[in-house]
mmCIF file of C-alpha atoms in Angstrom:
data_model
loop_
_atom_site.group_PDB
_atom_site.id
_atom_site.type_symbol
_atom_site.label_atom_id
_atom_site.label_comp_id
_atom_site.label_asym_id
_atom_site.label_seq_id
_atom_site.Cartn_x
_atom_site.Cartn_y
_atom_site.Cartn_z
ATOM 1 C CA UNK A 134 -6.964 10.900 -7.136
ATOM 2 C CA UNK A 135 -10.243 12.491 -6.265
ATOM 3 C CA UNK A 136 -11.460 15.656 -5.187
ATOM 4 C CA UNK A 137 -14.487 17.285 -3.414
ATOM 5 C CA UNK A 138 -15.524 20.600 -1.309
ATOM 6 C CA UNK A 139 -15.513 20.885 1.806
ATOM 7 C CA UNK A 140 -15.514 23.416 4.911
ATOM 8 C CA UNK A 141 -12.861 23.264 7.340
ATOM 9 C CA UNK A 142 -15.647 24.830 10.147
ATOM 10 C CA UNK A 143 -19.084 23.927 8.734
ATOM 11 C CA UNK A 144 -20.726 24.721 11.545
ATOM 12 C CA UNK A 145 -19.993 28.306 11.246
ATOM 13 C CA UNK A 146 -22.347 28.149 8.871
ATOM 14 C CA UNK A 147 -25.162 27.669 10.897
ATOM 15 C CA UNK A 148 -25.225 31.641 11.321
ATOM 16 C CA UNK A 149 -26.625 32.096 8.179
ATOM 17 C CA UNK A 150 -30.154 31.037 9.288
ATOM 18 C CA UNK A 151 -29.829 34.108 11.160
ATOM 19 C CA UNK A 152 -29.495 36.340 8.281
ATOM 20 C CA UNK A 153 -33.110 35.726 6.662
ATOM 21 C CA UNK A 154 -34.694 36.545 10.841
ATOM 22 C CA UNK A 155 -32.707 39.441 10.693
ATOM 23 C CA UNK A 156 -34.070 40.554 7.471
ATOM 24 C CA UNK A 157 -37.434 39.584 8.976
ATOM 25 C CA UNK A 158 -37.191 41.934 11.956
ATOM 26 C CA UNK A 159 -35.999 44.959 10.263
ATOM 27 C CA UNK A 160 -38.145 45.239 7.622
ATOM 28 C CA UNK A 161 -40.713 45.070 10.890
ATOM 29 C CA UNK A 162 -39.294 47.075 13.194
ATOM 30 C CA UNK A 163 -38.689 51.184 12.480
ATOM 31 C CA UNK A 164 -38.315 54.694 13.982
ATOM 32 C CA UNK A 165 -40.694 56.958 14.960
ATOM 33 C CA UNK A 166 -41.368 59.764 11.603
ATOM 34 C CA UNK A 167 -39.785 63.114 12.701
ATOM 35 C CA UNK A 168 -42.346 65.219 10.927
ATOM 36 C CA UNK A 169 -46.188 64.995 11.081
ATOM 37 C CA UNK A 170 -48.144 65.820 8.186
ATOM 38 C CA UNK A 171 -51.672 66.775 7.897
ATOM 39 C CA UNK A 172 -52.200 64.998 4.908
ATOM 40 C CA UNK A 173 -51.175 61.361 3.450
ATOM 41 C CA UNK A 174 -51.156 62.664 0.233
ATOM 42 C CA UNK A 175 -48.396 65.265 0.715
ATOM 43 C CA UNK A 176 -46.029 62.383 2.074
ATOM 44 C CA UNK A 177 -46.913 60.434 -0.821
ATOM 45 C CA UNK A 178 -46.101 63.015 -3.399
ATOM 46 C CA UNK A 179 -42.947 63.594 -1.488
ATOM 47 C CA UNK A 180 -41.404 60.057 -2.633
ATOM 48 C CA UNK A 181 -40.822 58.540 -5.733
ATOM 49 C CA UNK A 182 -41.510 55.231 -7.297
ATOM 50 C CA UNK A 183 -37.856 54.915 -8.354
ATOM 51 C CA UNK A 184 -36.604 55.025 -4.604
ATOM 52 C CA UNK A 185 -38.787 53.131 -2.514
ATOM 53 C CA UNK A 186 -37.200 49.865 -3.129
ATOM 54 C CA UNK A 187 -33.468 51.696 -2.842
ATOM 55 C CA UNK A 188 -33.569 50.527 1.378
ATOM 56 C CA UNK A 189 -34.448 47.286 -0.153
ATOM 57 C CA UNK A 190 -31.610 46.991 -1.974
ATOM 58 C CA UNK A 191 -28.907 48.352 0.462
ATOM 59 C CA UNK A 192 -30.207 45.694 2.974
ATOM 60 C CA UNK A 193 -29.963 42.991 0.329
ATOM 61 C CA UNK A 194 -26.393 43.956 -0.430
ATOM 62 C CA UNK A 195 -25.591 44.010 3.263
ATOM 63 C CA UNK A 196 -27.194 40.899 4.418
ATOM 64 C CA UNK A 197 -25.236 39.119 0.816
ATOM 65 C CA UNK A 198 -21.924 40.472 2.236
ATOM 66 C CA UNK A 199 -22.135 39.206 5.722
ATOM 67 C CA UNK A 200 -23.135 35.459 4.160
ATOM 68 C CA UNK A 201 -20.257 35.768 2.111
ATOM 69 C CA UNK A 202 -17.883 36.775 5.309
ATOM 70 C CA UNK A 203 -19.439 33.728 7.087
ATOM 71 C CA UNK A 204 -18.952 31.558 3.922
ATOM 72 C CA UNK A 205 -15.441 32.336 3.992
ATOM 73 C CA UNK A 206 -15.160 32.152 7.603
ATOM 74 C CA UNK A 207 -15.903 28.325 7.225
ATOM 75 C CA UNK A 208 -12.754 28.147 5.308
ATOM 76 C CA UNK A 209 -14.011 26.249 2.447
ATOM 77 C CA UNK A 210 -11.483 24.215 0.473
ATOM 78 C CA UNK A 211 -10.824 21.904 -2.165
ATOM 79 C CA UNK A 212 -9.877 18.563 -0.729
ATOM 80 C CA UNK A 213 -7.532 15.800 -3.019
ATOM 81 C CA UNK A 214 -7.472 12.357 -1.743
ATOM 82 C CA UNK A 215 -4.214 10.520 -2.647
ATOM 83 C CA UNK A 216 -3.811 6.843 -2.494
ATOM 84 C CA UNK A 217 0.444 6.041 -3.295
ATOM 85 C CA UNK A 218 1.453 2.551 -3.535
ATOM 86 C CA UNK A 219 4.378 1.723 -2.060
ATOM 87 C CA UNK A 220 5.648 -2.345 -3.678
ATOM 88 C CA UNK A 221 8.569 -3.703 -2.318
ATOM 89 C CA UNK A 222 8.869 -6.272 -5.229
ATOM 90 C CA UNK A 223 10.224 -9.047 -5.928
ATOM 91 C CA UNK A 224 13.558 -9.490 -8.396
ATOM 92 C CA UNK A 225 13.114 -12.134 -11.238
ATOM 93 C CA UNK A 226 15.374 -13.265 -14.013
ATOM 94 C CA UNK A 227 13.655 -14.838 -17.097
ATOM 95 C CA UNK A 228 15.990 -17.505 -18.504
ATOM 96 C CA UNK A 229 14.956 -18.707 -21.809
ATOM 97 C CA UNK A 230 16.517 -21.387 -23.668
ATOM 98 C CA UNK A 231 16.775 -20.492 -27.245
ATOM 99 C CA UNK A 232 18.793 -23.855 -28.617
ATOM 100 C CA UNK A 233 17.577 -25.400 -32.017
ATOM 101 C CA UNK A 234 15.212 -27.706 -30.557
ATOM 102 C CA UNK A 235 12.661 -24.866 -29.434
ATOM 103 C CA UNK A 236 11.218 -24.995 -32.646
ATOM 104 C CA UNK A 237 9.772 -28.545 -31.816
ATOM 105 C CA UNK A 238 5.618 -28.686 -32.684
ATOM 106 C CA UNK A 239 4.774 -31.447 -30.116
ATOM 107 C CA UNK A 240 3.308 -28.895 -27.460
ATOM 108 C CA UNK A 241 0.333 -27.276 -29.926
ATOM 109 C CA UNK A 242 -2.490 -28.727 -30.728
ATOM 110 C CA UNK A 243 -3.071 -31.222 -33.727
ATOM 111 C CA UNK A 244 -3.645 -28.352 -37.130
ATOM 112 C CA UNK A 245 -1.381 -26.042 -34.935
ATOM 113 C CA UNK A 246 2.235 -24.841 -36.305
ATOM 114 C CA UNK A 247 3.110 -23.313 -33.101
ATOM 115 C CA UNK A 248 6.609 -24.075 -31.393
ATOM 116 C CA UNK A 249 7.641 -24.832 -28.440
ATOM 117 C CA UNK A 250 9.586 -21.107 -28.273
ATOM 118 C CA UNK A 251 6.285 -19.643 -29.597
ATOM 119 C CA UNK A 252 4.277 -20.839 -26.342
ATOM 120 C CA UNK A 253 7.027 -20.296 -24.063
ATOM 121 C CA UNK A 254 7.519 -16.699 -25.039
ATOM 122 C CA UNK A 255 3.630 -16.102 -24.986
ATOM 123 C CA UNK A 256 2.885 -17.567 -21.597
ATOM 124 C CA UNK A 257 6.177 -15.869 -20.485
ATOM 125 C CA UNK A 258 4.873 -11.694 -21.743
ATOM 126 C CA UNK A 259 1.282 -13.284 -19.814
ATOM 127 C CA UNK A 260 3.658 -13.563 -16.626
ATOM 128 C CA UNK A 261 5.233 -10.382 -17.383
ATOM 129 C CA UNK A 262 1.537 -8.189 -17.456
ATOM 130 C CA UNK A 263 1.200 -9.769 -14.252
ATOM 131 C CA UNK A 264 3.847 -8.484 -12.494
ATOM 132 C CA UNK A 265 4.308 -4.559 -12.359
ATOM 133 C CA UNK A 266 5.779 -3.390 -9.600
ATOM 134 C CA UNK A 267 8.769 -6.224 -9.962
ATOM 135 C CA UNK A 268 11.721 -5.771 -11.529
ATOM 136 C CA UNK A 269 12.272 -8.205 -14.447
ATOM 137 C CA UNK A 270 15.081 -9.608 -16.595
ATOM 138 C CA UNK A 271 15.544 -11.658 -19.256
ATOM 139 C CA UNK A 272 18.606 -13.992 -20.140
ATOM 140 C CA UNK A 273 17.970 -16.407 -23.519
ATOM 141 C CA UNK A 274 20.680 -19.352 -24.285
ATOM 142 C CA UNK A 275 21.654 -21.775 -26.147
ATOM 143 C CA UNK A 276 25.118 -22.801 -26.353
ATOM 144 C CA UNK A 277 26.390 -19.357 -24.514
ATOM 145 C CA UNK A 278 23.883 -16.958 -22.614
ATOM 146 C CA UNK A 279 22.886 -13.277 -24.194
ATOM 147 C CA UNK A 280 21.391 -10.854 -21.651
ATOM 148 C CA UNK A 281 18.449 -9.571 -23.381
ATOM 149 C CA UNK A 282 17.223 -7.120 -20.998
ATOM 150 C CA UNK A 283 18.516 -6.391 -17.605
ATOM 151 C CA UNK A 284 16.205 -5.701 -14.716
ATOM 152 C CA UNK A 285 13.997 -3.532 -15.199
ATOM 153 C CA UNK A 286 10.773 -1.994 -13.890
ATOM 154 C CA UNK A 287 9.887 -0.757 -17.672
ATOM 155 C CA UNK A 288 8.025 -4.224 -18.789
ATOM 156 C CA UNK A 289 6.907 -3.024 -22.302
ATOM 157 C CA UNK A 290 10.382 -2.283 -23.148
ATOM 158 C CA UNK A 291 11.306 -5.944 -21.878
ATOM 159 C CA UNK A 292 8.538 -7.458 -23.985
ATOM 160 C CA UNK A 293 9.444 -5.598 -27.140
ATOM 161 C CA UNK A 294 13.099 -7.693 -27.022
ATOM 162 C CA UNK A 295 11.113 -10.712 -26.021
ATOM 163 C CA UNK A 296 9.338 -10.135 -29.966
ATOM 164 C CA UNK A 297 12.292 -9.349 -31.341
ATOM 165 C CA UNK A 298 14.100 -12.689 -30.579
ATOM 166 C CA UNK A 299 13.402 -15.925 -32.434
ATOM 167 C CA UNK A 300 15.481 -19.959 -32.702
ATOM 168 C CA UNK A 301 18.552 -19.497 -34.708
ATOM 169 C CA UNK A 302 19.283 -16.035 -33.564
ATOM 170 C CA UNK A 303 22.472 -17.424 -31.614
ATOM 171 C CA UNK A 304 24.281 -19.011 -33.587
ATOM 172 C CA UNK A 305 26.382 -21.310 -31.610
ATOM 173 C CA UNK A 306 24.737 -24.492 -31.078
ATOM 174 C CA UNK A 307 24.082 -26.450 -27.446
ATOM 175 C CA UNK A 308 22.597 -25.969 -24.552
ATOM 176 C CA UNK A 309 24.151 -24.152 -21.402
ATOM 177 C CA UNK A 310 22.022 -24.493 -19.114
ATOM 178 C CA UNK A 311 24.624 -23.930 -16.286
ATOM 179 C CA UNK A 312 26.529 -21.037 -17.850
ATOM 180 C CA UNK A 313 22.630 -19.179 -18.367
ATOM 181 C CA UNK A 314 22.120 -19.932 -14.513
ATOM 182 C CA UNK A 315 24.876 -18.744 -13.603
ATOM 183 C CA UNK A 316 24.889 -15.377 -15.429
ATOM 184 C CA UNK A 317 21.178 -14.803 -14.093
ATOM 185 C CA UNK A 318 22.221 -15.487 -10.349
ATOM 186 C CA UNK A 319 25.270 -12.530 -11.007
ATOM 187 C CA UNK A 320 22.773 -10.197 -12.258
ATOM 188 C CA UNK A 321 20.705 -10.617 -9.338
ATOM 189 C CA UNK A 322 23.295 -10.300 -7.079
ATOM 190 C CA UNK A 323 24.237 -6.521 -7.855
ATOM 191 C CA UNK A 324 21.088 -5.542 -6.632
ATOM 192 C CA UNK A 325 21.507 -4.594 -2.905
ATOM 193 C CA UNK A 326 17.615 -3.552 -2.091
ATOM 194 C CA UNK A 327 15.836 -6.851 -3.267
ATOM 195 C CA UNK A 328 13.087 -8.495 -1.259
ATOM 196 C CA UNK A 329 13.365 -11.455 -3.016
ATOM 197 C CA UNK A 330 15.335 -13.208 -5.784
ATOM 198 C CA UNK A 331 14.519 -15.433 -8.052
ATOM 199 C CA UNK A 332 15.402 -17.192 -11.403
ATOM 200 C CA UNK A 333 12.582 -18.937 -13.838
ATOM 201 C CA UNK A 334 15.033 -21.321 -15.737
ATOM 202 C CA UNK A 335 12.585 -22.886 -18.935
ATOM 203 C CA UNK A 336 14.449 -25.423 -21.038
ATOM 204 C CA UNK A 337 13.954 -28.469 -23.487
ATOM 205 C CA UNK A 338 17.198 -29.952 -23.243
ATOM 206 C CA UNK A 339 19.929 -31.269 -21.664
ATOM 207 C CA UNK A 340 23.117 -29.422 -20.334
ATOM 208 C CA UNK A 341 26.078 -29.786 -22.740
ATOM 209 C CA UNK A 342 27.910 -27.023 -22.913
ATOM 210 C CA UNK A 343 29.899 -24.221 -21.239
ATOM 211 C CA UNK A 344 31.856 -23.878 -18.257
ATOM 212 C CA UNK A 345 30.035 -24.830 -15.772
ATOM 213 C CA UNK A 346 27.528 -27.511 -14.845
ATOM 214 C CA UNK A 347 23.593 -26.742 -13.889
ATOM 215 C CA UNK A 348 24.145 -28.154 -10.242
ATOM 216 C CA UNK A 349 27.512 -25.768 -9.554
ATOM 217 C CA UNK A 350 25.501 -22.866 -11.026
ATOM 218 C CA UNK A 351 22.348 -23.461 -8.891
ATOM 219 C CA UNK A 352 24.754 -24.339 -5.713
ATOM 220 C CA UNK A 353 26.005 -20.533 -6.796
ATOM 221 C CA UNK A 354 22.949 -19.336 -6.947
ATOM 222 C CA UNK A 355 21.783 -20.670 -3.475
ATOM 223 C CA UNK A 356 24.684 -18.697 -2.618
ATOM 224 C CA UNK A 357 23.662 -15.929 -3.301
ATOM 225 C CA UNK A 358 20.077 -15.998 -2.080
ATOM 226 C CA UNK A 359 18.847 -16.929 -5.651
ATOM 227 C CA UNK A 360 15.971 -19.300 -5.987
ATOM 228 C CA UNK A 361 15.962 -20.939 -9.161
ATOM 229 C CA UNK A 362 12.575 -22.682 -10.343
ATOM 230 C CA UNK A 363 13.400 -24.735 -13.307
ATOM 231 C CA UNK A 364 10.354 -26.120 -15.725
ATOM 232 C CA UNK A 365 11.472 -28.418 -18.441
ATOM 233 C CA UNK A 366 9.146 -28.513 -22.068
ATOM 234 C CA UNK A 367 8.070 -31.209 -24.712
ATOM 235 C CA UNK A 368 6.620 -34.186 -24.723
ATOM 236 C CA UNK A 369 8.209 -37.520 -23.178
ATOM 237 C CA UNK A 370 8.882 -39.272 -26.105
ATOM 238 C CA UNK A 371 10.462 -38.819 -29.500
ATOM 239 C CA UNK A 372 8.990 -35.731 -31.818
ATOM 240 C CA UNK A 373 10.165 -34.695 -35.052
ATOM 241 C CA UNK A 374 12.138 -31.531 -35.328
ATOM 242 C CA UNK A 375 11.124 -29.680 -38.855
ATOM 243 C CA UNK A 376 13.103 -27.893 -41.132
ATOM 244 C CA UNK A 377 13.387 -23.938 -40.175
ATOM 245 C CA UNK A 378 15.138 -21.059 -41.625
ATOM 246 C CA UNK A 379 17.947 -19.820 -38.837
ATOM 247 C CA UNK A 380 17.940 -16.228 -40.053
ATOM 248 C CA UNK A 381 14.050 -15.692 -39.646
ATOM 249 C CA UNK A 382 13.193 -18.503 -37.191
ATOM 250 C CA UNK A 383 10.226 -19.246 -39.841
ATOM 251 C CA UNK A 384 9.388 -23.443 -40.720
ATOM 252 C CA UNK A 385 10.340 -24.552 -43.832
ATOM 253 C CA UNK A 386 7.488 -25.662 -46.714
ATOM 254 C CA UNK A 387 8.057 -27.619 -49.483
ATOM 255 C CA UNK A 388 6.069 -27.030 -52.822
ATOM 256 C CA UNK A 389 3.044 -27.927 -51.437
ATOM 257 C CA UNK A 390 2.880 -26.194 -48.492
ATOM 258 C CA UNK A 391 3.581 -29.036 -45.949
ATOM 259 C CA UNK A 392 6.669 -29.075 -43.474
ATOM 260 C CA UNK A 393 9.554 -30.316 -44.453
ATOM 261 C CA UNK A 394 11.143 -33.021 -42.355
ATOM 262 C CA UNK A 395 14.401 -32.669 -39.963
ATOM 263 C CA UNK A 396 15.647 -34.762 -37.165
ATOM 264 C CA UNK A 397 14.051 -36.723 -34.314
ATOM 265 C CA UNK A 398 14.850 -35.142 -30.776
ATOM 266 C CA UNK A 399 14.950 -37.559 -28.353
ATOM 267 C CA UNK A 400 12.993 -36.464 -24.526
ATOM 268 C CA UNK A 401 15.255 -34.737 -22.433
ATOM 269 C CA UNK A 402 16.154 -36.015 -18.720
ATOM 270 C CA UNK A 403 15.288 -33.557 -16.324
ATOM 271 C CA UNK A 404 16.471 -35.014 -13.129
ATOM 272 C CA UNK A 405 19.104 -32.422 -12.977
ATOM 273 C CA UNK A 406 16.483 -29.676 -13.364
ATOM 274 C CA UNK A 407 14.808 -31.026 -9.921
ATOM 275 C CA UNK A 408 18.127 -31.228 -8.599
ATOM 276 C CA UNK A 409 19.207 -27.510 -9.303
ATOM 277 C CA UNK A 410 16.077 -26.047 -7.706
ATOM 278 C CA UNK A 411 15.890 -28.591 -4.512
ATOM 279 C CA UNK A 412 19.331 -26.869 -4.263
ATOM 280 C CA UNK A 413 17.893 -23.653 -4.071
ATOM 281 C CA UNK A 414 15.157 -24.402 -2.042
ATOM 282 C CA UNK A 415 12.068 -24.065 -4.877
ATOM 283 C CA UNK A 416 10.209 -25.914 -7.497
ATOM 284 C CA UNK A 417 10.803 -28.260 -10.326
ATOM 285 C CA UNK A 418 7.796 -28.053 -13.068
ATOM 286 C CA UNK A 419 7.383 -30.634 -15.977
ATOM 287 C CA UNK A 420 4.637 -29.717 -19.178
ATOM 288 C CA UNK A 421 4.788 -30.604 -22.111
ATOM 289 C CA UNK A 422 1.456 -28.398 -23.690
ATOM 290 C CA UNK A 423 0.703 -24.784 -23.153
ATOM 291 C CA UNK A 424 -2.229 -25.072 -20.737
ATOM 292 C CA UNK A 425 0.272 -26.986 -18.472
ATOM 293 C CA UNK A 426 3.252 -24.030 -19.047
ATOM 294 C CA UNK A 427 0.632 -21.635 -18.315
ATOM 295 C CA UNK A 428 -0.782 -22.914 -14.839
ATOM 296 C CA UNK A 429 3.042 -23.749 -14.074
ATOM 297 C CA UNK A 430 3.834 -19.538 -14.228
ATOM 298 C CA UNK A 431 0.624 -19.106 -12.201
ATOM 299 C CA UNK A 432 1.495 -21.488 -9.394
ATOM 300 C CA UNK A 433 4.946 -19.437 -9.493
ATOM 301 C CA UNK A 434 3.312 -15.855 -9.513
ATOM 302 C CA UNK A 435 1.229 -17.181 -6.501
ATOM 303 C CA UNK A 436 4.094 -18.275 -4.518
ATOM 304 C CA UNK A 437 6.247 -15.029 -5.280
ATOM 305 C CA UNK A 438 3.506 -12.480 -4.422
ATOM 306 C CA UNK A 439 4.852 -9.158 -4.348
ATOM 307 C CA UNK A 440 4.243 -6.793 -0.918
ATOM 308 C CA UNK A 441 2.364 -3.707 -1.572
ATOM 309 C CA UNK A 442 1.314 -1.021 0.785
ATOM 310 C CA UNK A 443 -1.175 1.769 -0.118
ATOM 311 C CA UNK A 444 -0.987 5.285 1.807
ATOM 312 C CA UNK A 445 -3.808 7.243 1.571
ATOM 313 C CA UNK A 446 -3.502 10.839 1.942
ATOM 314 C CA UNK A 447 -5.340 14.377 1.324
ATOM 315 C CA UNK A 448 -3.807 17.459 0.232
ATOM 316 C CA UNK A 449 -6.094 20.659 0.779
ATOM 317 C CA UNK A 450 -6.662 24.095 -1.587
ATOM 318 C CA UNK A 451 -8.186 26.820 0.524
ATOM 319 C CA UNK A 452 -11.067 28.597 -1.430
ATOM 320 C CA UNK A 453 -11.929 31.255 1.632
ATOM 321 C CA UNK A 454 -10.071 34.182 -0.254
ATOM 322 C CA UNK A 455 -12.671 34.170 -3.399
ATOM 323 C CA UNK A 456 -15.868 34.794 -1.231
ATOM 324 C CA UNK A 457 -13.964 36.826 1.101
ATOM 325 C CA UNK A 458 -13.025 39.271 -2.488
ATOM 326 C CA UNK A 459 -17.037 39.010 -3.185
ATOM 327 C CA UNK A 460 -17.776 40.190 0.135
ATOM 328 C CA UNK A 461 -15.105 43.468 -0.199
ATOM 329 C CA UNK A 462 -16.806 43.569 -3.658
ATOM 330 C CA UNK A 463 -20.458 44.181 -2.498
ATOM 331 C CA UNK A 464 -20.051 46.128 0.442
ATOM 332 C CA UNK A 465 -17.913 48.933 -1.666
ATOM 333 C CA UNK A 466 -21.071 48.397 -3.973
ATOM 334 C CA UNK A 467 -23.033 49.162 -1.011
ATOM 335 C CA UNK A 468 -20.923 52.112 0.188
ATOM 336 C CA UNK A 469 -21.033 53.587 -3.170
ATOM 337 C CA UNK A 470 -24.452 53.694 -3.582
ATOM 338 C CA UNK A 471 -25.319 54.579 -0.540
ATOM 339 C CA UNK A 472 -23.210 57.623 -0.939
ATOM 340 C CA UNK A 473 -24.017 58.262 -4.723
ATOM 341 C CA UNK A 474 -27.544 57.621 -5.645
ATOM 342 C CA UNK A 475 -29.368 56.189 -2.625
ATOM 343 C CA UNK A 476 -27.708 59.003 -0.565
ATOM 344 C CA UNK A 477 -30.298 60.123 1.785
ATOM 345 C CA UNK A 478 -30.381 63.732 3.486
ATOM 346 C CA UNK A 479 -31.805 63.261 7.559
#
């Protein structure tokens, strides 16, 4: 919002170049003296110092109150420009996948300890900062699906529970892919106002559990006017999957401060991924580092742009009334005077 002065009838004041002519002219132009004196010196000991510049000041006052009546007769006011932006947004349902194998290290780089969950969830607050005026969710899984935060327009409360969460906070082990899709497309489908619709499926797994399979649950989700894009993490070939502490979601060290060694995940076939969003008419994405994840949420923000309209608009404070008071002001200054102290006798 910004704000300036302005007159609603500048032009108006184009009479006040009239005011300093007048002033010229009167001072010029006078009556006749109604007595005749024999002597200059007798009119000059008739008048004092002290009130020969008393006509000057009545005039001033005068001419100052009529440049004040034309001020305000301009209408001067305080103008405030508005600019409102009006997003019809776009609805989108974060599905995270929270199973054991996020904490795989095969996506950092070579002296990096950073998980697979660790880039997701960075990369995924990135594509959260980029989206304000959408409404976001976010459902995490692993062998059942937790609703983390519903939809919601109030993104730093959504990225405080993204913190919060870390692998081995659900308990039950798996991968329910399905069930998570599933749960996102009936969130989405409440909301009766949407633009668009979409779900952002990320996974490292296969599908094996819950009640129902990835294809039924994107088939549901076409349904319901639900796009699901689907990206699938990690490296495509076997990685070792270290030690970690389930209540913390920290790695494990040994005495020396290396990682202690776990089980070998085996790469995870993502055909059904490409199936489940050809199904719903969007993308399948493959990466297996974070530079890859992180172009893959760009190429989705750019395809899901959000509509947004600005309306300008300019609310107006009228300022006439304060010289319009300044005018009253001097010209009962003038009336006083004239009547008290400058008073003169014909």
């Amino acid at each position: 919002m910004t704000g300036n002065l302005q007159f609603q009838y500048p032009w108006l004041l184009a009479l006040l170049a009239l005011l300093p002519i007048y002033a010229f002219l009167r001072g010029r132009i006078g009556k006749l003296a109604a007595l005749r004196f024999p002597s200059a010196d007798i009119a000059r000991a008739a008048g004092a110092a002290a009130r020969a510049a008393s006509g000057r000041l009545l005039l001033f006052l005068r001419l100052l109150t009529v440049a004040l009546c034309i001020v305000a007769l301009a209408g001067p006011r305080f103008a405030n420009d508005h600019t409102e932006t009006q997003a019809s947004g776009v609805d989108i349902m974060l599905v995270l996948d929270l199973s054991w194998s996020m904490m795989a290290l095969d996506m950092g780089g070579p002296q990096e300890r950073v998980s697979r969950f660790d880039i997701a969830s960075q990369v995924l607050e990135d594509f959260v900062h980029k989206r304000p005026n959408d409404r976001l969710g976010l459902i995490v899984f692993s062998a059942v699906p937790y609703l983390a935060s519903p939809l919601t327009l109030n993104h730093a409360w959504l990225i405080e529970n993204l913190r919060r969460l870390h692998v081995g906070l659900i308990r039950d082990l798996g991968t329910a892919i399905g069930d998570a899709t599933a749960a996102g497309a009936k969130r989405l489908k409440s909301l009766k106002d949407s633009k668009s619709r979409i779900i952002i499926l990320l996974t490292d797994g296969d599908n094996n559990k819950g009640d129902i399979d990835p294809v039924p649950a994107a088939q549901l989700a076409a349904a319901l006017g639900v796009k699901v894009y689907t990206i699938g993490i990690g490296i495509e070939q076997p990685c070792m999957l270290n030690l970690f502490d389930p209540a913390t979601g920290k790695l494990e060290l040994d005495a020396n401060g290396n990682l202690k060694p776990g089980m070998i995940l085996q790469p995870a076939n993502y055909d059904v991924l490409n199936k489940m969003a050809t199904l719903s008419r969007a993308k399948f994405y493959r990466a297996t580092n974070r530079r890859e994840l992180q172009r893959i949420y760009d190429e989705i923000d750019r395809l899901e742009k959000t509509e947004i309209k600005l309306r300008r608009f300019t609310t107006y404070r009228p300022l006439y009334q304060w010289p319009l008071l300044a005018a009253f002001g001097l010209f009962a200054l003038e009336m006083g005077l004239a009547n008290t102290r400058f008073r003169r006798v014909p």
